[in-house]
PDB file of C-alpha atoms in Angstrom:
ATOM      1  CA  MET A   1     -29.865  20.541 109.426  1.00  0.00           C
ATOM      2  CA  ILE A   2     -32.437  20.840 106.999  1.00  0.00           C
ATOM      3  CA  ASP A   3     -31.757  23.599 104.207  1.00  0.00           C
ATOM      4  CA  LEU A   4     -34.780  25.341 102.987  1.00  0.00           C
ATOM      5  CA  GLY A   5     -32.862  27.443 101.075  1.00  0.00           C
ATOM      6  CA  THR A   6     -33.986  30.718 103.010  1.00  0.00           C
ATOM      7  CA  GLN A   7     -30.355  31.668 103.520  1.00  0.00           C
ATOM      8  CA  PRO A   8     -29.546  35.114 102.800  1.00  0.00           C
ATOM      9  CA  GLY A   9     -28.842  35.503  98.953  1.00  0.00           C
ATOM     10  CA  VAL A  10     -30.795  32.785  97.734  1.00  0.00           C
ATOM     11  CA  PRO A  11     -34.022  33.584  96.377  1.00  0.00           C
ATOM     12  CA  THR A  12     -37.187  31.944  97.185  1.00  0.00           C
ATOM     13  CA  LEU A  13     -39.849  33.500  95.206  1.00  0.00           C
ATOM     14  CA  PRO A  14     -39.725  31.538  91.172  1.00  0.00           C
ATOM     15  CA  ALA A  15     -39.800  33.662  88.174  1.00  0.00           C
ATOM     16  CA  VAL A  16     -43.292  35.467  88.188  1.00  0.00           C
ATOM     17  CA  THR A  17     -45.425  36.305  85.315  1.00  0.00           C
ATOM     18  CA  LEU A  18     -47.208  39.377  85.510  1.00  0.00           C
ATOM     19  CA  SER A  19     -50.336  40.846  83.109  1.00  0.00           C
ATOM     20  CA  LEU A  20     -49.836  44.023  82.196  1.00  0.00           C
ATOM     21  CA  ASP A  21     -52.148  45.334  84.316  1.00  0.00           C
ATOM     22  CA  GLU A  22     -50.734  43.555  87.212  1.00  0.00           C
ATOM     23  CA  MET A  23     -47.605  45.367  86.274  1.00  0.00           C
ATOM     24  CA  ASP A  24     -49.059  48.387  85.826  1.00  0.00           C
ATOM     25  CA  TYR A  25     -50.284  47.818  89.882  1.00  0.00           C
ATOM     26  CA  LEU A  26     -46.959  46.771  91.288  1.00  0.00           C
ATOM     27  CA  VAL A  27     -45.464  50.054  89.810  1.00  0.00           C
ATOM     28  CA  ASP A  28     -47.914  52.494  91.028  1.00  0.00           C
ATOM     29  CA  THR A  29     -47.907  50.997  94.481  1.00  0.00           C
ATOM     30  CA  LEU A  30     -44.280  50.290  94.665  1.00  0.00           C
ATOM     31  CA  ALA A  31     -44.193  54.554  93.603  1.00  0.00           C
ATOM     32  CA  LEU A  32     -41.681  53.472  91.022  1.00  0.00           C
ATOM     33  CA  ASP A  33     -41.480  56.355  87.639  1.00  0.00           C
ATOM     34  CA  VAL A  34     -40.010  54.121  85.377  1.00  0.00           C
ATOM     35  CA  LEU A  35     -39.287  50.897  83.886  1.00  0.00           C
ATOM     36  CA  PRO A  36     -36.829  50.364  81.545  1.00  0.00           C
ATOM     37  CA  VAL A  37     -37.803  51.579  78.149  1.00  0.00           C
ATOM     38  CA  VAL A  38     -36.935  48.166  76.174  1.00  0.00           C
ATOM     39  CA  LEU A  39     -40.249  46.824  78.106  1.00  0.00           C
ATOM     40  CA  ASP A  40     -42.599  49.885  76.352  1.00  0.00           C
ATOM     41  CA  ALA A  41     -44.314  49.988  80.050  1.00  0.00           C
ATOM     42  CA  THR A  42     -46.216  52.599  78.520  1.00  0.00           C
ATOM     43  CA  PRO A  43     -49.592  54.298  80.319  1.00  0.00           C
ATOM     44  CA  ARG A  44     -52.562  52.697  78.757  1.00  0.00           C
ATOM     45  CA  TYR A  45     -56.006  53.916  79.771  1.00  0.00           C
ATOM     46  CA  ASP A  46     -57.516  56.979  79.339  1.00  0.00           C
ATOM     47  CA  THR A  47     -59.688  58.011  82.659  1.00  0.00           C
ATOM     48  CA  TYR A  48     -58.378  57.683  86.135  1.00  0.00           C
ATOM     49  CA  ASP A  49     -62.062  55.135  86.365  1.00  0.00           C
ATOM     50  CA  ALA A  50     -60.699  52.614  83.956  1.00  0.00           C
ATOM     51  CA  ARG A  51     -57.770  52.422  85.923  1.00  0.00           C
ATOM     52  CA  ASP A  52     -58.728  52.084  88.762  1.00  0.00           C
ATOM     53  CA  ALA A  53     -61.126  49.480  87.763  1.00  0.00           C
ATOM     54  CA  ALA A  54     -58.265  47.299  85.732  1.00  0.00           C
ATOM     55  CA  PHE A  55     -55.640  48.341  89.941  1.00  0.00           C
ATOM     56  CA  ARG A  56     -58.919  46.502  91.645  1.00  0.00           C
ATOM     57  CA  GLY A  57     -58.567  43.699  89.095  1.00  0.00           C
ATOM     58  CA  ALA A  58     -55.047  43.177  88.857  1.00  0.00           C
ATOM     59  CA  ALA A  59     -54.988  43.426  93.174  1.00  0.00           C
ATOM     60  CA  GLY A  60     -57.215  40.600  93.362  1.00  0.00           C
ATOM     61  CA  THR A  61     -55.146  38.364  90.866  1.00  0.00           C
ATOM     62  CA  LEU A  62     -52.068  39.519  92.605  1.00  0.00           C
ATOM     63  CA  ALA A  63     -53.539  38.281  96.022  1.00  0.00           C
ATOM     64  CA  ALA A  64     -54.814  35.178  94.762  1.00  0.00           C
ATOM     65  CA  ARG A  65     -51.437  34.153  94.268  1.00  0.00           C
ATOM     66  CA  ASP A  66     -49.854  35.244  97.813  1.00  0.00           C
ATOM     67  CA  LEU A  67     -48.007  38.219  95.474  1.00  0.00           C
ATOM     68  CA  LEU A  68     -49.646  40.950  98.209  1.00  0.00           C
ATOM     69  CA  PRO A  69     -49.481  38.635 101.429  1.00  0.00           C
ATOM     70  CA  GLY A  70     -50.624  41.251 104.323  1.00  0.00           C
ATOM     71  CA  GLY A  71     -52.174  43.847 101.815  1.00  0.00           C
ATOM     72  CA  GLY A  72     -48.300  44.637 100.761  1.00  0.00           C
ATOM     73  CA  VAL A  73     -46.072  43.362  97.510  1.00  0.00           C
ATOM     74  CA  HIS A  74     -44.196  40.141  98.120  1.00  0.00           C
ATOM     75  CA  PRO A  75     -40.526  41.514  99.855  1.00  0.00           C
ATOM     76  CA  GLU A  76     -38.432  39.309  97.000  1.00  0.00           C
ATOM     77  CA  LEU A  77     -40.783  41.057  94.193  1.00  0.00           C
ATOM     78  CA  ALA A  78     -40.828  44.453  95.353  1.00  0.00           C
ATOM     79  CA  ASP A  79     -37.219  44.514  95.047  1.00  0.00           C
ATOM     80  CA  ARG A  80     -37.000  43.101  91.843  1.00  0.00           C
ATOM     81  CA  LEU A  81     -38.945  45.766  90.639  1.00  0.00           C
ATOM     82  CA  ARG A  82     -37.151  48.473  92.156  1.00  0.00           C
ATOM     83  CA  VAL A  83     -33.625  47.016  90.379  1.00  0.00           C
ATOM     84  CA  LEU A  84     -35.597  47.001  87.373  1.00  0.00           C
ATOM     85  CA  ALA A  85     -36.399  50.969  88.088  1.00  0.00           C
ATOM     86  CA  ARG A  86     -32.798  52.189  89.717  1.00  0.00           C
ATOM     87  CA  PRO A  87     -30.579  49.742  88.150  1.00  0.00           C
ATOM     88  CA  LEU A  88     -26.722  50.626  88.213  1.00  0.00           C
ATOM     89  CA  TRP A  89     -26.570  49.250  84.917  1.00  0.00           C
ATOM     90  CA  GLU A  90     -28.720  47.285  82.168  1.00  0.00           C
ATOM     91  CA  ILE A  91     -28.338  44.948  78.840  1.00  0.00           C
ATOM     92  CA  ALA A  92     -31.407  44.714  76.606  1.00  0.00           C
ATOM     93  CA  LEU A  93     -32.469  42.831  74.414  1.00  0.00           C
ATOM     94  CA  ARG A  94     -35.018  43.375  71.386  1.00  0.00           C
ATOM     95  CA  TRP A  95     -35.313  40.184  69.373  1.00  0.00           C
ATOM     96  CA  TYR A  96     -37.520  40.411  66.216  1.00  0.00           C
ATOM     97  CA  VAL A  97     -39.049  37.203  64.531  1.00  0.00           C
ATOM     98  CA  ASP A  98     -40.563  38.015  61.080  1.00  0.00           C
ATOM     99  CA  GLY A  99     -42.230  41.338  62.404  1.00  0.00           C
ATOM    100  CA  SER A 100     -43.182  40.427  66.283  1.00  0.00           C
ATOM    101  CA  ILE A 101     -40.691  41.575  68.757  1.00  0.00           C
ATOM    102  CA  SER A 102     -39.681  40.131  72.311  1.00  0.00           C
ATOM    103  CA  ARG A 103     -38.245  42.381  75.025  1.00  0.00           C
ATOM    104  CA  LEU A 104     -35.441  41.009  77.432  1.00  0.00           C
ATOM    105  CA  CYS A 105     -33.517  42.894  80.366  1.00  0.00           C
ATOM    106  CA  VAL A 106     -31.140  41.873  82.930  1.00  0.00           C
ATOM    107  CA  SER A 107     -30.623  45.145  85.384  1.00  0.00           C
ATOM    108  CA  GLN A 108     -27.878  44.863  87.674  1.00  0.00           C
ATOM    109  CA  GLY A 109     -28.345  46.040  91.252  1.00  0.00           C
ATOM    110  CA  GLU A 110     -26.192  46.613  94.015  1.00  0.00           C
ATOM    111  CA  ALA A 111     -26.780  43.205  95.612  1.00  0.00           C
ATOM    112  CA  LEU A 112     -29.113  41.461  93.281  1.00  0.00           C
ATOM    113  CA  SER A 113     -29.757  40.979  89.476  1.00  0.00           C
ATOM    114  CA  VAL A 114     -32.784  40.875  87.825  1.00  0.00           C
ATOM    115  CA  LEU A 115     -34.426  39.296  84.420  1.00  0.00           C
ATOM    116  CA  ALA A 116     -37.548  40.683  83.177  1.00  0.00           C
ATOM    117  CA  LEU A 117     -39.275  39.855  79.674  1.00  0.00           C
ATOM    118  CA  ARG A 118     -41.801  40.684  77.810  1.00  0.00           C
ATOM    119  CA  ALA A 119     -43.710  39.234  75.265  1.00  0.00           C
ATOM    120  CA  GLY A 120     -47.367  40.249  73.988  1.00  0.00           C
ATOM    121  CA  ASP A 121     -49.220  40.797  76.868  1.00  0.00           C
ATOM    122  CA  THR A 122     -47.143  39.152  79.618  1.00  0.00           C
ATOM    123  CA  TYR A 123     -44.066  39.884  81.241  1.00  0.00           C
ATOM    124  CA  VAL A 124     -41.525  37.938  83.600  1.00  0.00           C
ATOM    125  CA  VAL A 125     -39.307  38.985  86.553  1.00  0.00           C
ATOM    126  CA  GLN A 126     -37.455  36.978  88.043  1.00  0.00           C
ATOM    127  CA  ASP A 127     -33.437  36.166  89.516  1.00  0.00           C
ATOM    128  CA  ALA A 128     -31.313  36.338  86.842  1.00  0.00           C
ATOM    129  CA  GLY A 129     -28.723  34.356  88.261  1.00  0.00           C
ATOM    130  CA  THR A 130     -25.040  34.482  88.806  1.00  0.00           C
ATOM    131  CA  ASP A 131     -24.875  34.054  85.171  1.00  0.00           C
ATOM    132  CA  ILE A 132     -25.843  36.629  83.576  1.00  0.00           C
ATOM    133  CA  PHE A 133     -25.432  36.322  80.110  1.00  0.00           C
ATOM    134  CA  ALA A 134     -27.306  32.619  80.537  1.00  0.00           C
ATOM    135  CA  PRO A 135     -31.040  34.493  80.259  1.00  0.00           C
ATOM    136  CA  VAL A 136     -29.921  36.396  76.674  1.00  0.00           C
ATOM    137  CA  ILE A 137     -27.823  33.089  75.317  1.00  0.00           C
ATOM    138  CA  GLY A 138     -31.365  31.273  76.287  1.00  0.00           C
ATOM    139  CA  ALA A 139     -33.584  33.552  75.004  1.00  0.00           C
ATOM    140  CA  LEU A 140     -31.970  33.195  71.428  1.00  0.00           C
ATOM    141  CA  GLY A 141     -31.593  29.585  71.086  1.00  0.00           C
ATOM    142  CA  ALA A 142     -29.301  27.775  69.431  1.00  0.00           C
ATOM    143  CA  VAL A 143     -28.399  28.130  65.920  1.00  0.00           C
ATOM    144  CA  GLU A 144     -25.559  26.998  63.447  1.00  0.00           C
ATOM    145  CA  PRO A 145     -23.515  29.510  63.292  1.00  0.00           C
ATOM    146  CA  MET A 146     -23.006  30.210  59.688  1.00  0.00           C
ATOM    147  CA  ASN A 147     -19.815  29.161  57.524  1.00  0.00           C
ATOM    148  CA  VAL A 148     -18.318  32.884  57.037  1.00  0.00           C
ATOM    149  CA  GLY A 149     -15.423  34.350  57.548  1.00  0.00           C
ATOM    150  CA  VAL A 150     -14.884  37.679  59.425  1.00  0.00           C
ATOM    151  CA  VAL A 151     -16.025  40.490  57.752  1.00  0.00           C
ATOM    152  CA  ASN A 152     -14.379  44.062  59.169  1.00  0.00           C
ATOM    153  CA  ALA A 153     -15.630  47.255  57.844  1.00  0.00           C
ATOM    154  CA  PRO A 154     -16.406  51.001  58.619  1.00  0.00           C
ATOM    155  CA  THR A 155     -19.656  51.045  60.191  1.00  0.00           C
ATOM    156  CA  ALA A 156     -21.655  53.828  58.371  1.00  0.00           C
ATOM    157  CA  SER A 157     -20.474  51.988  54.670  1.00  0.00           C
ATOM    158  CA  LEU A 158     -21.999  48.855  56.050  1.00  0.00           C
ATOM    159  CA  GLY A 159     -25.216  50.583  57.094  1.00  0.00           C
ATOM    160  CA  GLU A 160     -25.521  51.156  53.564  1.00  0.00           C
ATOM    161  CA  ALA A 161     -24.394  48.288  52.020  1.00  0.00           C
ATOM    162  CA  PHE A 162     -27.628  46.747  54.274  1.00  0.00           C
ATOM    163  CA  ASP A 163     -30.298  49.737  53.817  1.00  0.00           C
ATOM    164  CA  GLN A 164     -29.411  49.915  50.201  1.00  0.00           C
ATOM    165  CA  GLY A 165     -32.256  46.984  49.639  1.00  0.00           C
ATOM    166  CA  GLY A 166     -32.338  44.682  46.849  1.00  0.00           C
ATOM    167  CA  ASP A 167     -31.570  41.216  46.448  1.00  0.00           C
ATOM    168  CA  GLY A 168     -28.629  38.647  47.982  1.00  0.00           C
ATOM    169  CA  LYS A 169     -26.701  39.588  44.525  1.00  0.00           C
ATOM    170  CA  SER A 170     -26.787  43.471  44.680  1.00  0.00           C
ATOM    171  CA  LEU A 171     -25.973  43.318  48.414  1.00  0.00           C
ATOM    172  CA  ALA A 172     -22.937  40.882  47.748  1.00  0.00           C
ATOM    173  CA  ALA A 173     -21.855  43.165  45.040  1.00  0.00           C
ATOM    174  CA  ALA A 174     -21.851  46.010  47.450  1.00  0.00           C
ATOM    175  CA  LEU A 175     -19.828  43.911  50.306  1.00  0.00           C
ATOM    176  CA  ALA A 176     -17.907  42.814  48.057  1.00  0.00           C
ATOM    177  CA  ALA A 177     -16.692  47.109  46.783  1.00  0.00           C
ATOM    178  CA  LEU A 178     -16.074  47.033  50.806  1.00  0.00           C
ATOM    179  CA  GLY A 179     -13.304  44.756  50.483  1.00  0.00           C
ATOM    180  CA  VAL A 180     -15.200  41.335  51.560  1.00  0.00           C
ATOM    181  CA  PRO A 181     -13.970  38.370  49.487  1.00  0.00           C
ATOM    182  CA  ALA A 182     -15.902  37.533  47.070  1.00  0.00           C
ATOM    183  CA  VAL A 183     -16.745  34.614  48.573  1.00  0.00           C
ATOM    184  CA  ASP A 184     -17.921  35.230  51.901  1.00  0.00           C
ATOM    185  CA  ALA A 185     -19.697  38.469  49.783  1.00  0.00           C
ATOM    186  CA  THR A 186     -21.877  36.433  48.124  1.00  0.00           C
ATOM    187  CA  VAL A 187     -22.453  33.911  51.496  1.00  0.00           C
ATOM    188  CA  LEU A 188     -23.879  36.976  53.074  1.00  0.00           C
ATOM    189  CA  GLY A 189     -25.481  39.045  50.870  1.00  0.00           C
ATOM    190  CA  ASN A 190     -27.725  35.936  50.504  1.00  0.00           C
ATOM    191  CA  ALA A 191     -28.421  35.174  53.470  1.00  0.00           C
ATOM    192  CA  MET A 192     -28.904  38.646  54.820  1.00  0.00           C
ATOM    193  CA  ALA A 193     -31.089  39.351  51.934  1.00  0.00           C
ATOM    194  CA  GLY A 194     -33.753  37.727  52.703  1.00  0.00           C
ATOM    195  CA  CYS A 195     -33.196  37.686  57.106  1.00  0.00           C
ATOM    196  CA  THR A 196     -36.056  38.471  59.366  1.00  0.00           C
ATOM    197  CA  THR A 197     -35.239  36.994  62.701  1.00  0.00           C
ATOM    198  CA  TYR A 198     -32.813  39.512  64.145  1.00  0.00           C
ATOM    199  CA  ALA A 199     -31.645  40.628  67.642  1.00  0.00           C
ATOM    200  CA  GLU A 200     -30.361  43.988  68.711  1.00  0.00           C
ATOM    201  CA  ILE A 201     -28.767  43.655  72.475  1.00  0.00           C
ATOM    202  CA  VAL A 202     -27.698  47.676  74.077  1.00  0.00           C
ATOM    203  CA  GLY A 203     -26.126  48.091  77.407  1.00  0.00           C
ATOM    204  CA  ILE A 204     -27.498  50.968  79.207  1.00  0.00           C
ATOM    205  CA  VAL A 205     -25.394  52.693  82.560  1.00  0.00           C
ATOM    206  CA  TYR A 206     -27.732  54.472  84.749  1.00  0.00           C
ATOM    207  CA  GLY A 207     -26.941  57.542  87.141  1.00  0.00           C
ATOM    208  CA  ASP A 208     -28.147  60.584  88.860  1.00  0.00           C
ATOM    209  CA  GLY A 209     -31.873  60.094  87.017  1.00  0.00           C
ATOM    210  CA  GLN A 210     -29.934  59.792  83.580  1.00  0.00           C
ATOM    211  CA  TYR A 211     -29.405  56.743  81.275  1.00  0.00           C
ATOM    212  CA  ASP A 212     -27.178  56.835  79.378  1.00  0.00           C
ATOM    213  CA  PRO A 213     -25.990  53.949  76.298  1.00  0.00           C
ATOM    214  CA  VAL A 214     -22.998  52.605  75.933  1.00  0.00           C
ATOM    215  CA  GLY A 215     -21.341  52.438  72.633  1.00  0.00           C
ATOM    216  CA  GLY A 216     -20.598  49.061  71.102  1.00  0.00           C
ATOM    217  CA  PRO A 217     -24.076  47.450  70.687  1.00  0.00           C
ATOM    218  CA  VAL A 218     -24.399  43.678  70.292  1.00  0.00           C
ATOM    219  CA  THR A 219     -26.197  42.188  66.908  1.00  0.00           C
ATOM    220  CA  VAL A 220     -27.789  38.412  66.066  1.00  0.00           C
ATOM    221  CA  PHE A 221     -28.514  37.126  62.504  1.00  0.00           C
ATOM    222  CA  ASP A 222     -30.671  34.303  62.231  1.00  0.00           C
ATOM    223  CA  THR A 223     -30.060  33.166  58.581  1.00  0.00           C
ATOM    224  CA  GLY A 224     -31.444  30.403  56.679  1.00  0.00           C
ATOM    225  CA  ALA A 225     -27.062  29.979  56.376  1.00  0.00           C
ATOM    226  CA  GLY A 226     -26.786  30.467  60.362  1.00  0.00           C
ATOM    227  CA  ARG A 227     -26.509  32.841  62.305  1.00  0.00           C
ATOM    228  CA  ILE A 228     -24.425  36.170  62.158  1.00  0.00           C
ATOM    229  CA  VAL A 229     -22.647  38.092  65.585  1.00  0.00           C
ATOM    230  CA  GLY A 230     -22.288  41.546  64.915  1.00  0.00           C
ATOM    231  CA  THR A 231     -20.159  44.115  66.998  1.00  0.00           C
ATOM    232  CA  SER A 232     -18.544  46.842  66.791  1.00  0.00           C
ATOM    233  CA  SER A 233     -15.765  49.492  68.627  1.00  0.00           C
ATOM    234  CA  VAL A 234     -14.358  53.017  67.396  1.00  0.00           C
ATOM    235  CA  SER A 235     -10.968  53.674  66.092  1.00  0.00           C
ATOM    236  CA  ALA A 236      -8.330  55.213  67.470  1.00  0.00           C
ATOM    237  CA  HIS A 237      -9.125  58.380  64.699  1.00  0.00           C
ATOM    238  CA  GLY A 238     -12.659  57.940  66.096  1.00  0.00           C
ATOM    239  CA  VAL A 239     -14.563  56.020  63.369  1.00  0.00           C
ATOM    240  CA  ALA A 240     -16.647  53.750  64.031  1.00  0.00           C
ATOM    241  CA  TRP A 241     -15.955  49.824  62.438  1.00  0.00           C
ATOM    242  CA  SER A 242     -18.475  46.656  62.725  1.00  0.00           C
ATOM    243  CA  SER A 243     -17.291  43.432  62.734  1.00  0.00           C
ATOM    244  CA  LEU A 244     -19.808  40.234  61.485  1.00  0.00           C
ATOM    245  CA  SER A 245     -18.326  37.292  62.287  1.00  0.00           C
ATOM    246  CA  ALA A 246     -19.994  33.537  62.175  1.00  0.00           C
ATOM    247  CA  GLY A 247     -21.885  33.221  65.807  1.00  0.00           C
ATOM    248  CA  THR A 248     -20.529  30.647  67.485  1.00  0.00           C
ATOM    249  CA  PRO A 249     -22.089  30.167  71.452  1.00  0.00           C
ATOM    250  CA  GLN A 250     -18.780  31.207  72.281  1.00  0.00           C
ATOM    251  CA  ARG A 251     -18.566  33.657  69.992  1.00  0.00           C
ATOM    252  CA  LEU A 252     -21.505  35.288  70.719  1.00  0.00           C
ATOM    253  CA  ARG A 253     -21.173  35.168  74.966  1.00  0.00           C
ATOM    254  CA  GLN A 254     -17.837  36.884  74.463  1.00  0.00           C
ATOM    255  CA  ALA A 255     -19.623  39.723  72.484  1.00  0.00           C
ATOM    256  CA  LEU A 256     -21.528  40.283  75.337  1.00  0.00           C
ATOM    257  CA  GLU A 257     -19.024  39.827  77.929  1.00  0.00           C
ATOM    258  CA  SER A 258     -17.220  42.881  75.975  1.00  0.00           C
ATOM    259  CA  LEU A 259     -20.510  44.570  76.156  1.00  0.00           C
ATOM    260  CA  ALA A 260     -20.896  43.731  80.088  1.00  0.00           C
ATOM    261  CA  ASP A 261     -17.233  45.195  80.893  1.00  0.00           C
ATOM    262  CA  ARG A 262     -18.039  48.173  79.573  1.00  0.00           C
ATOM    263  CA  LEU A 263     -20.933  49.034  81.788  1.00  0.00           C
ATOM    264  CA  ARG A 264     -18.713  48.303  84.960  1.00  0.00           C
TER     265      ARG A 264
END
């Protein structure tokens, strides 16, 4: 027997690219009240006439791509969007590159994991696959890890050091004052002072109409000296601590797995 790939649980719909109007139309048609905050899906029309005109255009382009079979939303696309609107939990990524922001989330449903990306005025919605961390790692790309030791410090103190501004020398001095070895403080200070490419990755648990971010976000900094991965935790005494380490692929995956463990 020829396997057509239609057995239960195997997606037959490939990744779907949607315009802003197409996404708005689908959300309205499926009566979804919300999409993940990270996707920044907000109302864009001041009048019903403008919205209705946009929706008519969106319906036409969706139908032309066979995404409205029989006038209804393609079942697999509808399932994906419903998971986005009401997941069990979600991993959300904001990826900043020289001031521009790309957005991604992996939403976990009862029987389906969905990957949604937004860059500019375009969304991509697809099945996330069995390895839910691969899309996040893939979105960040491959960058050589920074040659630096592990830095551990209270989150508040480390935040103050980075927020003070200034050049690499002053940041290195602030890090050294927190107990970071001089060599690592110099490398880290010089690299972070000019860093404009970084990611914030958070986990969110949903339930009873609420959503609650869990502690311990993951941060990724791509500097001229290599990649750094940051994680955080809370001590037994209630003090938040942050850790910065060389951003190897293994360390990034480990950080994401730890984040997901707190969501389940």
